[in-house]
XYZ file of C-alpha atoms in Angstrom:
677
model
C -5.044 -1.644 -25.046
C -6.825 -2.108 -28.648
C -8.471 0.470 -30.632
C -11.436 1.640 -27.973
C -14.395 3.004 -30.609
C -17.635 4.774 -29.187
C -19.644 1.951 -29.251
C -17.337 0.058 -27.076
C -17.583 3.284 -24.500
C -21.430 2.816 -24.671
C -21.247 -0.836 -24.317
C -18.896 -0.465 -21.213
C -21.132 2.431 -19.674
C -24.262 0.392 -19.944
C -22.403 -2.384 -18.191
C -21.059 0.031 -15.507
C -24.883 1.343 -14.590
C -26.067 -2.111 -14.591
C -23.299 -2.991 -11.679
C -23.988 -0.078 -10.114
C -27.356 -0.621 -9.664
C -26.649 -4.533 -8.750
C -24.080 -3.504 -6.112
C -26.610 -0.779 -4.730
C -29.231 -3.830 -4.214
C -27.009 -5.600 -2.478
C -25.926 -2.682 0.025
C -22.305 -2.836 -1.468
C -22.061 0.937 -1.190
C -18.568 1.336 -1.925
C -18.576 -0.827 -4.621
C -21.664 0.960 -6.714
C -19.823 4.191 -5.773
C -16.670 3.335 -7.217
C -18.512 1.933 -10.463
C -20.723 5.321 -10.803
C -17.377 7.494 -10.671
C -15.762 5.122 -13.464
C -19.015 5.202 -15.403
C -19.292 9.040 -15.291
C -15.579 9.599 -16.312
C -15.436 7.357 -18.839
C -15.000 8.944 -22.592
C -17.628 8.387 -25.203
C -16.088 10.874 -27.769
C -12.902 8.574 -28.789
C -12.115 8.110 -32.586
C -15.244 10.441 -33.274
C -15.997 14.105 -33.570
C -19.311 13.816 -32.186
C -19.973 15.687 -28.675
C -22.332 15.056 -25.716
C -24.737 18.071 -25.921
C -26.401 19.643 -23.474
C -30.179 18.644 -23.146
C -31.562 22.188 -22.889
C -29.745 22.972 -26.285
C -31.522 23.045 -29.685
C -30.937 19.828 -31.668
C -32.373 19.430 -35.353
C -31.782 15.612 -35.476
C -32.530 14.060 -32.157
C -32.234 10.661 -31.732
C -34.202 8.380 -29.519
C -33.921 8.839 -25.798
C -31.461 7.262 -24.008
C -32.026 3.913 -22.427
C -34.140 4.002 -19.116
C -32.508 1.838 -16.572
C -34.223 0.309 -13.938
C -34.287 2.164 -10.205
C -35.533 -0.414 -7.794
C -34.257 -3.741 -8.899
C -32.591 -5.093 -12.045
C -33.772 -7.748 -14.194
C -32.183 -11.290 -14.145
C -31.572 -13.668 -17.025
C -32.130 -17.059 -15.261
C -36.082 -17.601 -15.195
C -35.837 -19.698 -11.736
C -34.136 -16.477 -9.962
C -36.031 -14.009 -11.881
C -39.497 -16.071 -10.441
C -38.065 -16.060 -7.135
C -36.967 -12.404 -7.049
C -40.618 -11.306 -7.965
C -42.096 -13.718 -5.549
C -39.857 -12.012 -2.924
C -39.998 -8.662 -3.895
C -41.941 -7.390 -0.698
C -39.724 -8.890 1.517
C -36.612 -7.935 -0.146
C -37.561 -4.427 -0.189
C -38.291 -4.498 3.563
C -34.825 -6.210 4.432
C -33.231 -3.748 2.252
C -34.827 -0.675 4.127
C -33.589 -2.506 7.217
C -29.963 -2.781 5.892
C -30.061 0.943 5.296
C -31.110 1.924 8.654
C -28.093 -0.184 10.043
C -30.760 -2.487 11.504
C -28.658 -5.784 10.709
C -30.648 -8.297 12.728
C -34.000 -7.253 11.644
C -32.585 -7.014 7.871
C -30.951 -10.926 8.123
C -34.295 -12.155 10.153
C -36.644 -11.235 7.166
C -35.715 -13.888 5.143
C -33.494 -16.059 7.905
C -35.253 -17.197 11.219
C -32.722 -16.843 14.142
C -33.216 -20.902 14.439
C -31.327 -21.263 10.814
C -27.886 -20.195 11.633
C -28.343 -21.459 15.145
C -28.937 -24.669 13.545
C -25.911 -24.254 11.272
C -23.674 -23.948 14.109
C -24.891 -27.026 16.262
C -24.347 -29.130 12.776
C -20.612 -30.499 12.777
C -19.372 -30.693 9.243
C -19.096 -34.322 8.238
C -15.583 -33.312 6.861
C -14.557 -32.583 10.272
C -13.659 -28.967 9.330
C -15.036 -26.432 6.944
C -13.908 -26.904 3.925
C -14.160 -25.081 0.493
C -15.851 -27.198 -1.856
C -13.397 -25.836 -4.831
C -10.734 -27.316 -3.506
C -9.799 -30.821 -4.105
C -8.108 -33.151 -1.321
C -4.751 -33.545 -1.514
C -3.273 -36.879 -2.638
C -6.617 -37.791 -3.912
C -7.018 -39.803 -7.295
C -8.424 -37.477 -10.416
C -11.985 -38.727 -9.539
C -12.261 -37.251 -6.340
C -11.484 -33.781 -7.490
C -13.905 -31.016 -6.530
C -16.562 -29.982 -9.357
C -17.342 -26.412 -9.751
C -19.627 -25.608 -7.349
C -19.801 -28.969 -5.405
C -18.026 -30.886 -2.755
C -15.349 -33.467 -3.733
C -16.293 -36.821 -4.713
C -16.438 -39.371 -2.107
C -16.980 -36.838 0.602
C -20.133 -36.495 2.633
C -21.677 -33.275 1.664
C -22.690 -30.983 4.575
C -26.638 -30.424 4.849
C -28.107 -27.184 3.601
C -30.111 -25.966 6.204
C -31.089 -22.601 4.256
C -34.709 -22.003 3.069
C -34.988 -21.813 -0.496
C -34.110 -18.005 -1.838
C -33.351 -16.063 -4.766
C -29.575 -15.600 -4.564
C -29.965 -11.700 -4.359
C -32.222 -12.185 -0.842
C -29.968 -14.867 0.491
C -27.034 -12.604 -0.072
C -28.387 -9.650 1.387
C -29.434 -11.981 4.192
C -26.104 -13.346 4.931
C -24.236 -9.931 4.369
C -26.541 -8.497 7.098
C -25.505 -11.637 9.290
C -21.928 -10.755 8.564
C -22.216 -6.627 9.214
C -23.967 -7.412 12.183
C -20.971 -9.666 13.554
C -18.331 -6.754 12.792
C -20.698 -4.315 14.369
C -20.897 -6.420 17.748
C -17.096 -7.073 17.217
C -16.628 -3.126 17.281
C -18.996 -2.812 20.468
C -17.090 -5.613 22.470
C -13.697 -4.002 21.635
C -11.635 -2.100 24.144
C -10.187 1.245 23.812
C -7.429 1.222 21.249
C -4.422 0.297 22.941
C -6.108 0.149 26.566
C -5.235 -2.063 29.249
C -7.774 -4.872 27.642
C -7.084 -4.114 24.027
C -5.716 -7.504 22.994
C -6.810 -7.112 19.139
C -8.370 -10.286 19.210
C -11.945 -9.685 19.100
C -13.683 -11.767 16.467
C -16.968 -11.735 14.433
C -18.528 -14.538 16.047
C -21.348 -14.744 12.940
C -18.279 -16.188 10.785
C -18.335 -19.908 11.783
C -22.237 -20.125 11.075
C -22.173 -18.082 7.430
C -19.124 -20.327 6.455
C -21.123 -23.520 7.322
C -24.447 -22.385 5.590
C -22.644 -21.460 2.371
C -20.766 -24.415 2.635
C -23.943 -26.576 2.421
C -25.772 -24.369 -0.088
C -22.735 -24.796 -2.531
C -22.671 -28.257 -2.089
C -26.110 -28.890 -3.079
C -25.649 -26.694 -6.227
C -25.903 -28.563 -9.871
C -22.682 -27.534 -12.097
C -25.351 -26.212 -14.857
C -26.707 -24.021 -12.288
C -26.035 -20.270 -12.838
C -24.929 -18.279 -9.792
C -24.001 -14.612 -9.916
C -21.166 -14.355 -8.153
C -22.393 -12.500 -5.211
C -22.484 -15.583 -2.481
C -18.795 -16.490 -3.993
C -17.704 -13.377 -2.967
C -19.235 -13.393 0.684
C -17.616 -16.727 0.868
C -14.351 -15.499 0.162
C -14.539 -12.371 2.501
C -15.555 -15.320 5.270
C -12.726 -17.506 4.597
C -10.242 -14.478 4.425
C -11.315 -13.275 7.683
C -10.858 -17.304 8.892
C -7.210 -16.956 7.338
C -8.120 -19.347 5.002
C -6.282 -17.436 2.573
C -5.306 -19.582 -0.394
C -9.305 -21.108 -0.724
C -10.498 -17.175 -0.277
C -8.394 -16.571 -3.466
C -10.014 -19.419 -5.438
C -13.588 -18.325 -4.613
C -13.039 -14.469 -5.046
C -11.409 -15.392 -8.701
C -14.459 -17.146 -9.242
C -16.603 -14.312 -8.049
C -14.578 -11.787 -10.459
C -15.343 -14.460 -13.053
C -19.163 -14.724 -12.789
C -19.392 -10.464 -12.122
C -16.247 -8.767 -13.084
C -17.563 -5.570 -11.849
C -17.824 -5.764 -8.078
C -14.427 -3.908 -6.984
C -15.152 -5.084 -3.481
C -14.113 -8.187 -4.725
C -11.217 -7.237 -6.568
C -10.162 -5.136 -3.244
C -10.428 -8.364 -1.219
C -8.400 -10.444 -3.364
C -5.770 -7.965 -3.430
C -5.522 -7.774 0.262
C -4.752 -11.712 -0.160
C -1.386 -10.730 -2.130
C 1.775 -10.314 -0.342
C 4.179 -9.977 -3.246
C 4.477 -9.123 -6.433
C 5.128 -13.159 -7.205
C 1.598 -13.908 -5.848
C 0.300 -11.457 -8.364
C 2.035 -12.831 -10.931
C 0.867 -16.188 -10.388
C -2.980 -15.090 -10.103
C -2.966 -12.911 -13.172
C -3.267 -15.719 -15.768
C -6.672 -17.100 -13.732
C -8.470 -13.789 -14.032
C -10.709 -12.891 -16.596
C -9.725 -10.686 -19.229
C -11.536 -7.588 -19.469
C -10.930 -3.709 -18.409
C -11.860 -4.484 -14.716
C -8.601 -6.803 -14.798
C -6.625 -4.025 -16.192
C -7.936 -1.583 -13.177
C -7.081 -4.385 -10.976
C -3.502 -4.993 -12.210
C -2.560 -1.310 -11.831
C -4.026 -0.960 -8.477
C -2.437 -4.105 -7.271
C 1.106 -3.037 -8.600
C 0.670 0.413 -6.836
C -0.332 -1.243 -3.378
C 2.914 -3.414 -3.769
C 4.968 -0.537 -4.797
C 5.869 -1.001 -8.376
C 5.973 2.400 -9.768
C 7.634 1.120 -13.140
C 7.581 2.372 -16.835
C 4.757 -0.543 -17.542
C 2.629 0.340 -14.774
C 2.594 4.115 -16.056
C 2.096 2.942 -19.618
C -0.948 0.891 -18.621
C -2.381 3.584 -16.572
C -1.838 6.031 -19.603
C -3.961 3.371 -21.896
C -6.680 3.382 -18.849
C -6.695 7.151 -18.732
C -7.454 7.347 -22.328
C -10.791 5.379 -21.441
C -11.604 7.401 -18.178
C -9.695 10.645 -18.820
C -11.068 12.476 -15.852
C -11.649 9.630 -13.359
C -10.211 10.613 -9.908
C -9.449 7.400 -8.876
C -7.282 6.828 -11.423
C -5.683 10.067 -10.694
C -5.152 8.897 -7.471
C -3.266 5.998 -8.357
C -0.813 8.261 -10.696
C -0.383 10.261 -7.716
C 0.253 7.429 -5.319
C 2.575 5.538 -7.932
C 4.839 9.135 -7.971
C 4.596 8.861 -4.261
C 6.238 5.485 -4.237
C 8.434 5.812 -7.042
C 11.658 6.437 -5.485
C 13.489 6.603 -2.296
C 12.638 6.312 1.127
C 9.225 7.474 1.768
C 9.291 6.924 5.531
C 9.990 9.980 8.001
C 9.339 10.650 11.290
C 9.899 14.317 10.669
C 9.958 17.092 7.952
C 13.318 17.079 5.481
C 15.013 19.419 3.371
C 13.008 20.061 -0.107
C 16.412 19.588 -1.675
C 16.516 15.909 -0.281
C 12.988 15.248 -1.387
C 13.580 16.324 -4.626
C 16.723 13.642 -4.900
C 14.783 11.196 -3.617
C 11.016 11.255 -4.208
C 8.622 12.441 -6.690
C 6.582 14.151 -4.287
C 6.138 17.538 -6.305
C 4.384 15.382 -8.999
C 2.234 13.547 -6.630
C 1.256 16.867 -4.593
C 0.207 18.319 -7.963
C -2.203 15.713 -9.026
C -3.778 15.294 -5.398
C -4.071 19.246 -5.455
C -6.083 19.223 -9.002
C -8.116 16.381 -7.527
C -9.025 18.615 -4.641
C -9.716 21.687 -6.780
C -12.012 19.480 -9.311
C -13.919 17.678 -6.131
C -13.149 19.530 -2.982
C -15.644 17.386 -1.220
C -13.866 14.034 -2.069
C -12.294 12.667 1.630
C -10.693 9.111 -0.356
C -6.805 8.978 -0.193
C -6.938 12.656 1.811
C -4.230 10.650 4.184
C -2.019 9.964 1.611
C -2.019 13.542 0.674
C -1.774 14.965 4.049
C 1.630 12.497 4.331
C 3.258 14.123 1.418
C 2.011 17.808 2.587
C 3.566 16.906 5.920
C 7.259 15.520 4.556
C 7.399 18.723 2.386
C 6.541 20.843 5.544
C 3.456 22.594 3.471
C 1.774 23.521 6.850
C -0.383 26.151 5.391
C -1.805 23.738 2.792
C -2.052 21.070 5.146
C -4.161 23.452 7.352
C -6.352 24.266 4.291
C -6.895 20.649 3.537
C -7.431 19.622 7.492
C -10.231 22.583 7.551
C -11.748 21.387 4.498
C -12.047 17.780 5.360
C -13.273 18.824 8.709
C -16.083 21.022 7.226
C -17.191 18.435 5.017
C -17.109 15.096 7.095
C -15.088 15.450 10.553
C -15.938 11.511 11.397
C -14.364 9.769 8.245
C -11.001 8.448 9.365
C -9.205 10.050 6.486
C -10.292 13.328 8.262
C -8.857 12.421 11.413
C -5.360 11.358 10.107
C -5.152 14.848 7.936
C -5.738 16.219 11.297
C -3.493 14.369 12.978
C -0.977 15.073 10.816
C -1.268 18.573 11.026
C -0.912 18.550 15.066
C 2.302 16.308 14.220
C 3.885 18.789 11.726
C 3.372 21.503 14.499
C 4.912 18.916 17.169
C 1.888 18.802 19.278
C 2.104 15.016 19.554
C -0.499 14.216 22.116
C -3.106 15.722 20.171
C -1.676 13.868 16.965
C -2.227 10.899 19.018
C -6.020 11.814 20.045
C -6.780 12.230 16.569
C -5.476 8.946 15.235
C -7.017 7.084 17.983
C -10.295 8.982 16.848
C -9.740 7.620 13.555
C -9.143 3.809 14.657
C -12.000 4.275 16.734
C -14.273 5.031 13.308
C -12.236 2.071 11.520
C -10.099 0.072 13.238
C -8.793 -1.402 10.154
C -7.452 1.996 8.878
C -4.154 1.302 8.175
C -2.667 5.005 8.055
C -3.897 5.655 11.466
C -2.281 2.548 12.877
C 1.387 3.085 11.347
C 1.086 7.048 11.838
C 0.072 6.600 15.451
C 3.483 4.200 15.669
C 5.596 7.522 14.449
C 4.089 9.520 16.926
C 4.957 7.343 20.060
C 8.389 7.088 18.771
C 8.624 10.925 18.924
C 7.158 10.594 22.348
C 9.875 8.041 23.226
C 6.955 5.498 24.188
C 8.231 2.639 22.607
C 6.169 -0.210 23.749
C 2.986 1.586 22.194
C 4.913 2.584 19.212
C 5.626 -1.393 18.823
C 2.222 -2.348 19.481
C 0.880 0.318 16.845
C 3.289 -0.879 14.081
C 2.184 -4.694 15.019
C -1.490 -3.614 14.535
C -0.456 -1.910 11.140
C 1.049 -5.203 9.875
C -1.889 -7.403 10.999
C -4.094 -4.743 8.757
C -1.700 -4.836 5.831
C 1.326 -7.176 5.914
C 2.526 -4.882 2.787
C 3.023 -1.849 4.633
C 7.090 -1.512 4.639
C 6.664 1.606 6.842
C 5.384 -0.425 9.478
C 8.044 -3.197 9.559
C 10.523 -0.444 9.438
C 9.009 1.169 12.215
C 9.217 -1.972 14.045
C 13.072 -2.275 13.288
C 13.658 1.021 14.092
C 11.525 1.010 17.457
C 13.984 -2.523 18.474
C 16.938 -0.541 17.441
C 16.194 2.203 20.289
C 15.758 -0.472 22.708
C 19.214 -2.292 21.650
C 17.427 -5.354 20.259
C 19.495 -5.710 16.940
C 18.239 -9.024 16.328
C 14.687 -8.289 16.414
C 15.716 -4.879 14.451
C 17.391 -6.702 11.711
C 14.303 -9.110 11.326
C 12.041 -6.455 10.784
C 14.514 -4.393 8.593
C 14.984 -7.405 6.432
C 11.082 -7.786 6.009
C 10.859 -3.969 4.563
C 13.688 -4.374 2.268
C 12.169 -7.470 0.809
C 8.974 -5.364 0.290
C 11.218 -2.088 -0.865
C 14.497 -3.701 -2.333
C 15.211 -0.680 -4.579
C 14.853 1.602 -1.472
C 18.668 2.135 -0.503
C 17.549 3.623 2.952
C 16.170 0.056 4.069
C 19.418 -1.846 2.931
C 21.237 0.662 4.869
C 19.189 0.020 7.923
C 20.112 -3.958 7.293
C 23.877 -2.754 7.109
C 23.721 -0.859 10.453
C 22.204 -3.753 12.336
C 24.717 -6.274 10.915
C 27.331 -4.037 11.886
C 26.024 -3.859 15.536
C 25.833 -7.619 15.977
C 29.341 -8.106 14.690
C 29.008 -9.596 11.295
C 30.997 -7.088 8.918
C 30.831 -9.294 5.996
C 27.085 -9.450 5.703
C 27.045 -5.471 6.639
C 29.149 -4.885 3.380
C 27.027 -6.864 1.221
C 23.937 -5.066 2.721
C 25.362 -1.610 2.270
C 26.393 -2.529 -1.159
C 23.022 -3.475 -1.888
C 22.040 -0.074 -0.611
C 24.547 1.467 -3.175
C 22.957 -0.227 -6.081
C 19.464 0.587 -5.155
C 20.358 4.199 -5.114
C 21.919 4.259 -8.741
C 18.944 2.533 -9.426
C 16.624 5.347 -8.492
C 18.836 7.727 -10.219
C 18.846 6.267 -13.404
C 14.974 6.031 -13.367
C 13.924 9.066 -11.849
C 10.845 10.782 -13.832
C 9.182 9.096 -16.098
C 9.475 10.768 -19.633
C 11.281 13.278 -18.164
C 15.147 12.333 -18.504
C 17.492 12.426 -21.811
C 20.763 10.910 -22.240
C 22.671 14.462 -22.611
C 21.646 15.238 -19.102
C 24.775 15.195 -16.544
C 24.681 12.624 -13.992
C 21.757 12.674 -11.595
C 23.499 12.655 -8.489
C 26.347 11.229 -6.309
C 26.190 8.377 -4.014
C 25.307 8.600 -0.681
C 28.985 9.165 1.363
C 27.334 8.024 4.368
C 27.203 4.518 2.781
C 30.458 4.355 1.286
C 31.933 5.715 4.530
C 30.248 2.682 6.530
C 31.605 0.209 3.971
C 35.191 1.588 4.459
C 34.812 0.901 8.243
C 33.512 -2.781 7.824
C 36.700 -3.124 5.455
C 38.675 -1.774 8.465
C 37.242 -3.582 11.122
C 38.144 -7.051 8.757
C 41.559 -5.827 8.482
C 41.612 -4.967 4.959
C 42.902 -1.424 5.183
C 43.963 -1.219 0.962
C 40.274 -1.864 0.294
C 39.089 0.668 3.140
C 41.430 3.292 1.985
C 39.905 2.857 -1.321
C 36.211 3.198 -0.356
C 37.641 6.484 2.030
C 38.926 7.896 -1.424
C 35.352 7.436 -3.007
C 33.784 8.913 -0.261
C 35.762 11.951 -0.837
C 34.880 11.878 -4.419
C 31.341 12.366 -3.647
C 31.807 16.044 -2.663
C 32.232 17.249 -6.430
C 29.885 14.633 -8.132
C 30.375 11.982 -10.608
C 31.822 12.829 -14.362
C 30.092 12.095 -17.473
C 29.834 13.223 -21.324
C 27.140 15.120 -22.930
C 26.440 14.064 -26.416
C 29.199 16.475 -27.757
C 31.849 14.187 -25.754
C 32.335 17.118 -23.418
C 33.100 16.225 -19.852
C 29.966 17.392 -17.505
C 30.019 16.878 -13.803
C 26.924 16.158 -11.615
C 25.683 17.821 -8.756
C 28.280 16.436 -5.631
C 27.419 16.423 -1.899
C 29.709 19.169 -0.648
C 31.714 19.106 2.452
C 29.973 17.057 4.925
C 30.841 15.659 8.216
C 31.097 12.337 6.483
C 33.549 13.437 3.679
C 35.464 15.492 6.520
C 35.949 11.885 8.820
C 37.074 10.049 5.442
C 39.473 12.853 4.903
C 40.687 12.412 8.371
C 41.235 9.130 8.001
C 42.979 9.278 4.607
C 45.116 11.971 6.280
C 46.375 9.501 9.107
C 46.426 6.551 6.321
C 48.911 8.428 4.306
C 51.092 9.730 7.375
C 51.422 6.288 8.623
C 52.733 5.153 4.927
C 55.057 8.206 4.562
C 53.193 9.966 2.380
C 53.694 12.972 4.492
C 52.813 15.839 1.448
C 49.382 14.073 0.842
C 48.779 14.118 4.813
C 49.831 17.632 4.895
C 47.312 18.575 1.837
C 44.168 16.559 3.538
C 44.930 17.973 7.005
C 44.925 21.893 5.275
C 41.696 21.117 3.826
C 40.233 19.928 6.997
C 41.270 23.186 8.670
C 39.813 25.149 5.641
C 36.551 23.224 6.205
C 36.450 23.901 9.994
C 35.676 20.416 10.463
C 37.934 18.244 12.600
C 40.214 21.341 13.194
C 41.883 20.523 16.324
C 42.861 16.827 14.929
C 43.974 18.337 11.549
C 46.373 20.593 13.566
C 47.610 18.021 15.830
C 48.556 15.808 12.519
C 49.922 18.767 10.756
C 52.306 19.094 13.506
C 53.323 15.605 13.796
C 53.834 15.654 9.996
C 56.079 18.812 10.294
C 57.927 17.293 13.095
C 58.512 13.997 11.107
C 59.819 15.790 7.821
C 62.292 18.015 10.209
C 63.282 14.981 11.876
C 64.198 13.050 8.876
C 65.676 16.229 7.338
C 68.016 16.569 10.324
C 68.816 12.934 9.952
C 69.868 13.292 6.089
C 72.024 16.169 6.863
C 73.743 14.255 9.499
């Protein structure tokens, strides 16, 4: 990021303040809140010794008063739009008051009589289907391509049945109609996972809104200005109708016309299924600070916790040093940075420190909570961290605090649900996750966490349905894909489990647990060659996490960070045994044993240092027993006796070890007697 001056900061703050007002005028309150928080955290003391002063402090050289920004409505630079807005001001204020009171139908009716959208439903599209005007027909010549804002040349434009309104009033009316459809959809939905809940309820207003906007865009001239708001709404409607490619085009156009509507960026992020898709659209995005924030957020949502992403976040935090949204992104990057995040039960803290950067994430969330104790956003992620760390007292405190702030937020319900889950009260936990979904059926965390609880309760049917709903909400949620694989594995449907594990591993290619699960499924369907490949991928992924543990914390003089997972190495050895490649199996069994003492490396002075090993485990003891038998069958009685004695000392596989010792002694005594004779 180039040098950011005080003038740049002031200009950016002015832009954000304008965005706050424009989003609020259109009742996009979450986008307005996001912009307000970013504006408030903006640093204006960059490369300058001046500081913001208290208005009550004595000032000798007081400058001119700050610019007063409009409170009711913002100005419009387009003369025609400004004239229409001035003419409609009384109706607009009435409609907005209805919207604020959640009377969406009344809001829409102020500008759009009920006959208007009904007429749009009766008008069949001349192109046989609702088509995006931006998308050219495939296989047509160049002169048939769509113009920016009009239908493809040569196609019959759909009729525009909307009355002549300003874009602001038209957006408010159509958005109110959309919200009315969403409200009615929720009212018609059945009880969460009830007998009649199929998850198929639809917003019945989408078709009318889509055809109305299609007709409106078709009549627009290319030289007519647009604020980007109707493009944003059209993108939402197309996305809801599963027309994702067209939705991306319209949302990208929207953020070009008005980059500071965070809601448009969020909708665009929801349409990205992979890092490759993100890289494809980045060149099409505007070049400004919002694109940098979006790029960071999209990478975090895709679990890309890499050094360049952390560096980008560092640069943004220089501009917005105390912004809680960016601090949350930092915590989530640490949360997703290493290893296996999916857990159905608390795990020992030593394993956490080996695989996860939970300590850093927990510290950041704790600081955010201390600075803003009434902030509910992302508390469900914080509760996940506290749950896996078994921090029950702190989780209880966060649950009490969230409940006291707003008990009817889905995040609050998830925090309380996690608390009851940690207490092993799974029925109560499900009750709170259901409550979260009653408040917001698209709340991803609640579906995934409820699936975990149903697995604990051995209710596999409900668990599968919960995980399926989670991936319907967000197909990037690897925990839900992994949960589906685990549940089908419990049902011994290994081909189904393999499919879902592969989906999870494609989202988390550097997570060793994902590949270990894939290898296990290949083993169970008797495909040892593929199983070996998957297990080796797990070893490579484990090495990736060991090398790149905490950003900026590693030095070359540190000892090796950790041993390979002996369970994975042992499984590879068993697969080679299945294939009859016993020499290769013996090598991997030796490698399994070597993990007890840890890897060997050198420090800066060339001295040998050894990393932390796993010590004696059940897996290494099984490998030792296998090697003892292997050495016995190959006549290496001394080595077999040594390994068997070690097993007796470890207290694992003792009876088998003693039996082997007796066999070795009998064989050596028999060979000795034969030699004497």
